[in-house]
GROMACS .gro file of C-alpha atoms in nm:
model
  212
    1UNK     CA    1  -1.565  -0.876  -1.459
    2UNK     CA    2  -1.746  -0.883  -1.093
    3UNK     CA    3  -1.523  -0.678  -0.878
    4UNK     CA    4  -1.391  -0.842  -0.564
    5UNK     CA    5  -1.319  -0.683  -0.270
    6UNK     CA    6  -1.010  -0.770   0.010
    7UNK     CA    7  -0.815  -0.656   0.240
    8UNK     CA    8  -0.469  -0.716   0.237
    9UNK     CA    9  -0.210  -0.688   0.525
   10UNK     CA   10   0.144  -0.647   0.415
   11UNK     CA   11   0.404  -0.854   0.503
   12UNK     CA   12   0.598  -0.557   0.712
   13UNK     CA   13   0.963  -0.628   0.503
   14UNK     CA   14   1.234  -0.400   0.494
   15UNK     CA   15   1.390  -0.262   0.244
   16UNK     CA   16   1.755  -0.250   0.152
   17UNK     CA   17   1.776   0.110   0.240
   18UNK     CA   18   1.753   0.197   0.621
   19UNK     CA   19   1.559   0.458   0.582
   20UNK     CA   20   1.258   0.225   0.499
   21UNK     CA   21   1.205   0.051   0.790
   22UNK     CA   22   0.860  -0.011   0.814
   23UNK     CA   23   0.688  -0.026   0.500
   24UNK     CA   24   0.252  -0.026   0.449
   25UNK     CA   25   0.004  -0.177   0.273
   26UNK     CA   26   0.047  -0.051  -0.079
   27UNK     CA   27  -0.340  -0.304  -0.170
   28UNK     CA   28  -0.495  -0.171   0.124
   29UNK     CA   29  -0.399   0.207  -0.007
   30UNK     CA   30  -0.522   0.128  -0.337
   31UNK     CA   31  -0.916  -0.019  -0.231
   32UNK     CA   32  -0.950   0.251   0.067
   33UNK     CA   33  -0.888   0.549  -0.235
   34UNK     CA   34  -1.085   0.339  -0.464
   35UNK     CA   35  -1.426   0.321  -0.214
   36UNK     CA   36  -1.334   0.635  -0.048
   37UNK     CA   37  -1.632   0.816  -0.022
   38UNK     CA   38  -1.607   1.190  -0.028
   39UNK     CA   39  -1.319   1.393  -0.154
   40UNK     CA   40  -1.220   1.459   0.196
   41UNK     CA   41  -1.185   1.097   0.248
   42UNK     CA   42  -0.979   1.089  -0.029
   43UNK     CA   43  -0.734   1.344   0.042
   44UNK     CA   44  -0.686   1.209   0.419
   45UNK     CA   45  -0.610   0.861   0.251
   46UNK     CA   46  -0.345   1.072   0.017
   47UNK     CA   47  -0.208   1.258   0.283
   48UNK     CA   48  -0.148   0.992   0.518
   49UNK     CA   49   0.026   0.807   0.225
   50UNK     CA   50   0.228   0.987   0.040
   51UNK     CA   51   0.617   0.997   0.068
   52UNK     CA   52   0.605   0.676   0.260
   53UNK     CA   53   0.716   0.329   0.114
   54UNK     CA   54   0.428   0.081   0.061
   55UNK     CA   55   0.403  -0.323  -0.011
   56UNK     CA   56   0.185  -0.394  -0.340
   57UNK     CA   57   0.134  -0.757  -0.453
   58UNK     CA   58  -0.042  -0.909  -0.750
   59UNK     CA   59   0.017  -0.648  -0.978
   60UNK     CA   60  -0.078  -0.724  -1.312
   61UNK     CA   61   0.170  -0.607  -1.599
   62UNK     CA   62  -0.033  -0.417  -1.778
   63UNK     CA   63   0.266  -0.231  -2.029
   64UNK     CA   64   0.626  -0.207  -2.071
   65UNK     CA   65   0.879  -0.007  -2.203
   66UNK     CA   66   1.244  -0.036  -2.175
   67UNK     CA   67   1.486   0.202  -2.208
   68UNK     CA   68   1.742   0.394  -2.059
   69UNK     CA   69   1.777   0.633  -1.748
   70UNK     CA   70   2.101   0.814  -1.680
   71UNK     CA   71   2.284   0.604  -1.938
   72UNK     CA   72   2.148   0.302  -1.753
   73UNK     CA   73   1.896   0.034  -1.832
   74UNK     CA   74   1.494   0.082  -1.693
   75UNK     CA   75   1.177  -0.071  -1.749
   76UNK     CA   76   0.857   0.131  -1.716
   77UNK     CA   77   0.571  -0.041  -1.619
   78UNK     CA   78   0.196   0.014  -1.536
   79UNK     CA   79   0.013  -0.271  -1.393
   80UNK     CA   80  -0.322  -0.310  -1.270
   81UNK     CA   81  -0.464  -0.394  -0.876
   82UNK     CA   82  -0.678  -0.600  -0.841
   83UNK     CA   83  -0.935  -0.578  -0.569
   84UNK     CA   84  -0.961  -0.147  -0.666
   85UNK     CA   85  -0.855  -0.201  -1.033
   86UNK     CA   86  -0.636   0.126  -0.968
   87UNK     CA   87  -0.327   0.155  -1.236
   88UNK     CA   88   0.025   0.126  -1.078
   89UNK     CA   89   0.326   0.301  -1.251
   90UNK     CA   90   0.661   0.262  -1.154
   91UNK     CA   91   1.040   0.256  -1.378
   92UNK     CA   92   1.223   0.008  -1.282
   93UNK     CA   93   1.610   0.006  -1.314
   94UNK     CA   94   1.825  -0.115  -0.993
   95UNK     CA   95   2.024  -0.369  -1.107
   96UNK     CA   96   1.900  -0.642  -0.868
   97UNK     CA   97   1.531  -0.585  -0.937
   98UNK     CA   98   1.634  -0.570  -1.342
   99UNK     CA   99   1.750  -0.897  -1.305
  100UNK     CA  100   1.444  -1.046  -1.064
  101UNK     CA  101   1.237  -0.935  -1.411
  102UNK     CA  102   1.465  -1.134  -1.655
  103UNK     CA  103   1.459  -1.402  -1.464
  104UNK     CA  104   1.332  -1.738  -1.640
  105UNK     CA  105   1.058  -1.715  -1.761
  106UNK     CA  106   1.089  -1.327  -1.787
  107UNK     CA  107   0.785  -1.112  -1.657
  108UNK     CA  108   0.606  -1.031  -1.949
  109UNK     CA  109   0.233  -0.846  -1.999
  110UNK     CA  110   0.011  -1.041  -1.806
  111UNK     CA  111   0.243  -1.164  -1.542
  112UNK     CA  112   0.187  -1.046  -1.148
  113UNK     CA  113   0.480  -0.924  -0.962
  114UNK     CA  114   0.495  -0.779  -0.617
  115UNK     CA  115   0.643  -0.446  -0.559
  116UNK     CA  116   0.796  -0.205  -0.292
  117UNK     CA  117   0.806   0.157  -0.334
  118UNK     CA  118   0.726   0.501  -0.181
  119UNK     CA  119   0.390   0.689  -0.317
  120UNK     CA  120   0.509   0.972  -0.517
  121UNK     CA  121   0.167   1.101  -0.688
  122UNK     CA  122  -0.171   0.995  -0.711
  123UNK     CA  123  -0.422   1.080  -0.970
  124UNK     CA  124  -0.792   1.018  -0.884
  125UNK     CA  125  -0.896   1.129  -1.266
  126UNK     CA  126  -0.668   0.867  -1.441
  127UNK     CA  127  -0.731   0.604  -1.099
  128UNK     CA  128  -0.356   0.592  -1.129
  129UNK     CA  129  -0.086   0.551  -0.860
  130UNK     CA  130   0.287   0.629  -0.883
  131UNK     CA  131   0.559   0.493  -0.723
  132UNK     CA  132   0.923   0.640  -0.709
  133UNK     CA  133   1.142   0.462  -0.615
  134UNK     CA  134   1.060   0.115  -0.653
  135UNK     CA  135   1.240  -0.266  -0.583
  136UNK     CA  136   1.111  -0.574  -0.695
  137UNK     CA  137   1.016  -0.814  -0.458
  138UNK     CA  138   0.934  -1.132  -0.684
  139UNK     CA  139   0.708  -1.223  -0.901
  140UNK     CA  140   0.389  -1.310  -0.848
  141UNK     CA  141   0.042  -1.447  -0.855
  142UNK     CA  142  -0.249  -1.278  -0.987
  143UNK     CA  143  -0.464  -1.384  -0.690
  144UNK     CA  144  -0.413  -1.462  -0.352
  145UNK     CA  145  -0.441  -1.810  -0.291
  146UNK     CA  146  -0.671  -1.960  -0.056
  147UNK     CA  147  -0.571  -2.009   0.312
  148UNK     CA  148  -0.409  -1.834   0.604
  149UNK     CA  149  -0.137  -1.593   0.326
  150UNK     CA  150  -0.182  -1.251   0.484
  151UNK     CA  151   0.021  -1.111   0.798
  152UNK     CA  152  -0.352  -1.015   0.962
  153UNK     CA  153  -0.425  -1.382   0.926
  154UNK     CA  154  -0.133  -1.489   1.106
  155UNK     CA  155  -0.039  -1.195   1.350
  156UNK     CA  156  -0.392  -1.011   1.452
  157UNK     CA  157  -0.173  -0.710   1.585
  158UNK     CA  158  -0.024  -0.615   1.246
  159UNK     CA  159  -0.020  -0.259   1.139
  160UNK     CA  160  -0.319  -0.213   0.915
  161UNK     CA  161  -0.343   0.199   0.918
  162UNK     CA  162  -0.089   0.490   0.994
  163UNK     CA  163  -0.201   0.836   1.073
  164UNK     CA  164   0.094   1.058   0.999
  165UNK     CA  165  -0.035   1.411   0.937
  166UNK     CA  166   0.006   1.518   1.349
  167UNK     CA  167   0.319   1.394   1.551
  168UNK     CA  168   0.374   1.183   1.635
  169UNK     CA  169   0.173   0.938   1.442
  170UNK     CA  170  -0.035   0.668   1.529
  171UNK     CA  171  -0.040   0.327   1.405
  172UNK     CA  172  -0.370   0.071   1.413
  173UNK     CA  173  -0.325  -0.277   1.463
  174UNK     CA  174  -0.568  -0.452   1.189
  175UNK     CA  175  -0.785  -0.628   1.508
  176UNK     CA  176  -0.885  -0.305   1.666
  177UNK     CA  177  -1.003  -0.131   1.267
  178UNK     CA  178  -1.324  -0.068   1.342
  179UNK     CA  179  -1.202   0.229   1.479
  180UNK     CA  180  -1.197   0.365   1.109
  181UNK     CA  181  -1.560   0.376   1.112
  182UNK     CA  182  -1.494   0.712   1.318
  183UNK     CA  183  -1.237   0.865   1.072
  184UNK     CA  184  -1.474   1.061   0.832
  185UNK     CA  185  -1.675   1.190   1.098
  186UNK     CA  186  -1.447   1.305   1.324
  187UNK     CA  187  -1.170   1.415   1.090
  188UNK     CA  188  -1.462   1.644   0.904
  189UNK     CA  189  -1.620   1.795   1.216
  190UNK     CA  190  -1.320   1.801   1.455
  191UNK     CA  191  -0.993   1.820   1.237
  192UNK     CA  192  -0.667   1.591   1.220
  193UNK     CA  193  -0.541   1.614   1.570
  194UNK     CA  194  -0.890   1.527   1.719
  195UNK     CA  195  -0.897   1.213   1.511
  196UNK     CA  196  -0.533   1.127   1.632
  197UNK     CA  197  -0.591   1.173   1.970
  198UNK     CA  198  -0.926   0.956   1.950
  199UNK     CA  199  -0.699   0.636   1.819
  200UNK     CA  200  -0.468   0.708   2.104
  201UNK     CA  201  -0.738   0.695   2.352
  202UNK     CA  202  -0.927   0.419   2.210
  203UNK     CA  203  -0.624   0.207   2.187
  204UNK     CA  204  -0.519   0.230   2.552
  205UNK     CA  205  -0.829   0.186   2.661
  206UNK     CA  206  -0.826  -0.150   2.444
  207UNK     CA  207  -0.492  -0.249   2.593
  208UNK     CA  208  -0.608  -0.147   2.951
  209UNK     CA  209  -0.870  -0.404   2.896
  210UNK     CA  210  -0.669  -0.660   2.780
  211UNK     CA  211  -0.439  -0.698   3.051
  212UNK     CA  212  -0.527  -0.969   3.308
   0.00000   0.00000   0.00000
């Protein structure tokens, strides 16, 4: 199958807890690790990621086991994504996201749905991401569809990258991601707080220059 590349911008939803607020771009996470070029690219990308809830659509059931957890019900999945063909893991067994599942027609192998969860573990060996815990958003297609879909289509200034390794963190709206070109190099030869500082400068500069 010819592999397809995009980008996807996450719809920024919160979740029912308050404690996710803002939550990333679970796709976007998945192709960066997946074309991620050295292994210090790869453990920035981890780093930056981990513990922190992320959006992934069009996951494609790959398996599923029920069973039980804590004398309650639970589905375990692994699904597929499909622009880095990274595996997705995740149990399942909040009530509310059981019954999203169950719905008619029930999501079976094969079927997309669209997840939120926070990045508990990622193994580069097995190209497999975990997520703990996890809500069900809906289900899903197995594509995007064609036409204006994505929150950088609509809203330019969406959140597209979060550096959280110094504090505070920095966040880079999708129209000004060049800037990533810069990451490698400067996070190799000049270290994490050199590369956060850079985005901070860049970006006022970039609002100085947009003001009237």
């Amino acid at each position: 199958m010819k592999r397809f590349t995009m980008t996807i911008l996450a719809l920024l939803t919160a979740l029912s807890s308050g404690a996710w607020a803002r939550t990333d771009n679970g796709n976007d996470v998945a192709l960066y690790l997946s074309e991620a070029r050295t292994p210090s690219d790869q453990k920035s990308l981890i780093s930056d990621a981990m513990g922190r809830p992320h959006y992934f659509r069009y996951l494609r059931i790959m398996t599923i086991e029920e069973g039980e957890t804590n004398g309650l019900p639970c589905m375990a999945f692994v699904t597929e994504e499909p622009a880095s063909y990274m595996k997705v893991a995740f149990t399942i067994s909040k009530p509310v996201s059981m019954k999203t599942l169950k719905e008619a027609p029930p999501s079976m192998i094969g079927d997309a749905i669209a997840v939120s969860g926070k990045i508990a573990a990622v193994d580069l060996k097995r190209q497999l991401i975990t997520l703990r815990p996890v809500i069900v958003r809906h289900k899903d297609r197995l594509t995007p569809k064609i036409g204006k879909e994505m929150l950088y289509e609509l809203d330019p200034s969406a959140i597209c990258y979060s550096f959280t390794a110094v504090k505070p963190g920095v966040q880079l709206p999708y129209k000004h991601r060049d800037l990533l070109d810069h990451k490698a190099e400067i996070l190799e030869k000049q270290g994490k707080q050199a590369w956060a500082d850079f985005l901070r400068s860049e970006l006022a500069k970039r609002k100085q220059a947009e003001r009237p």
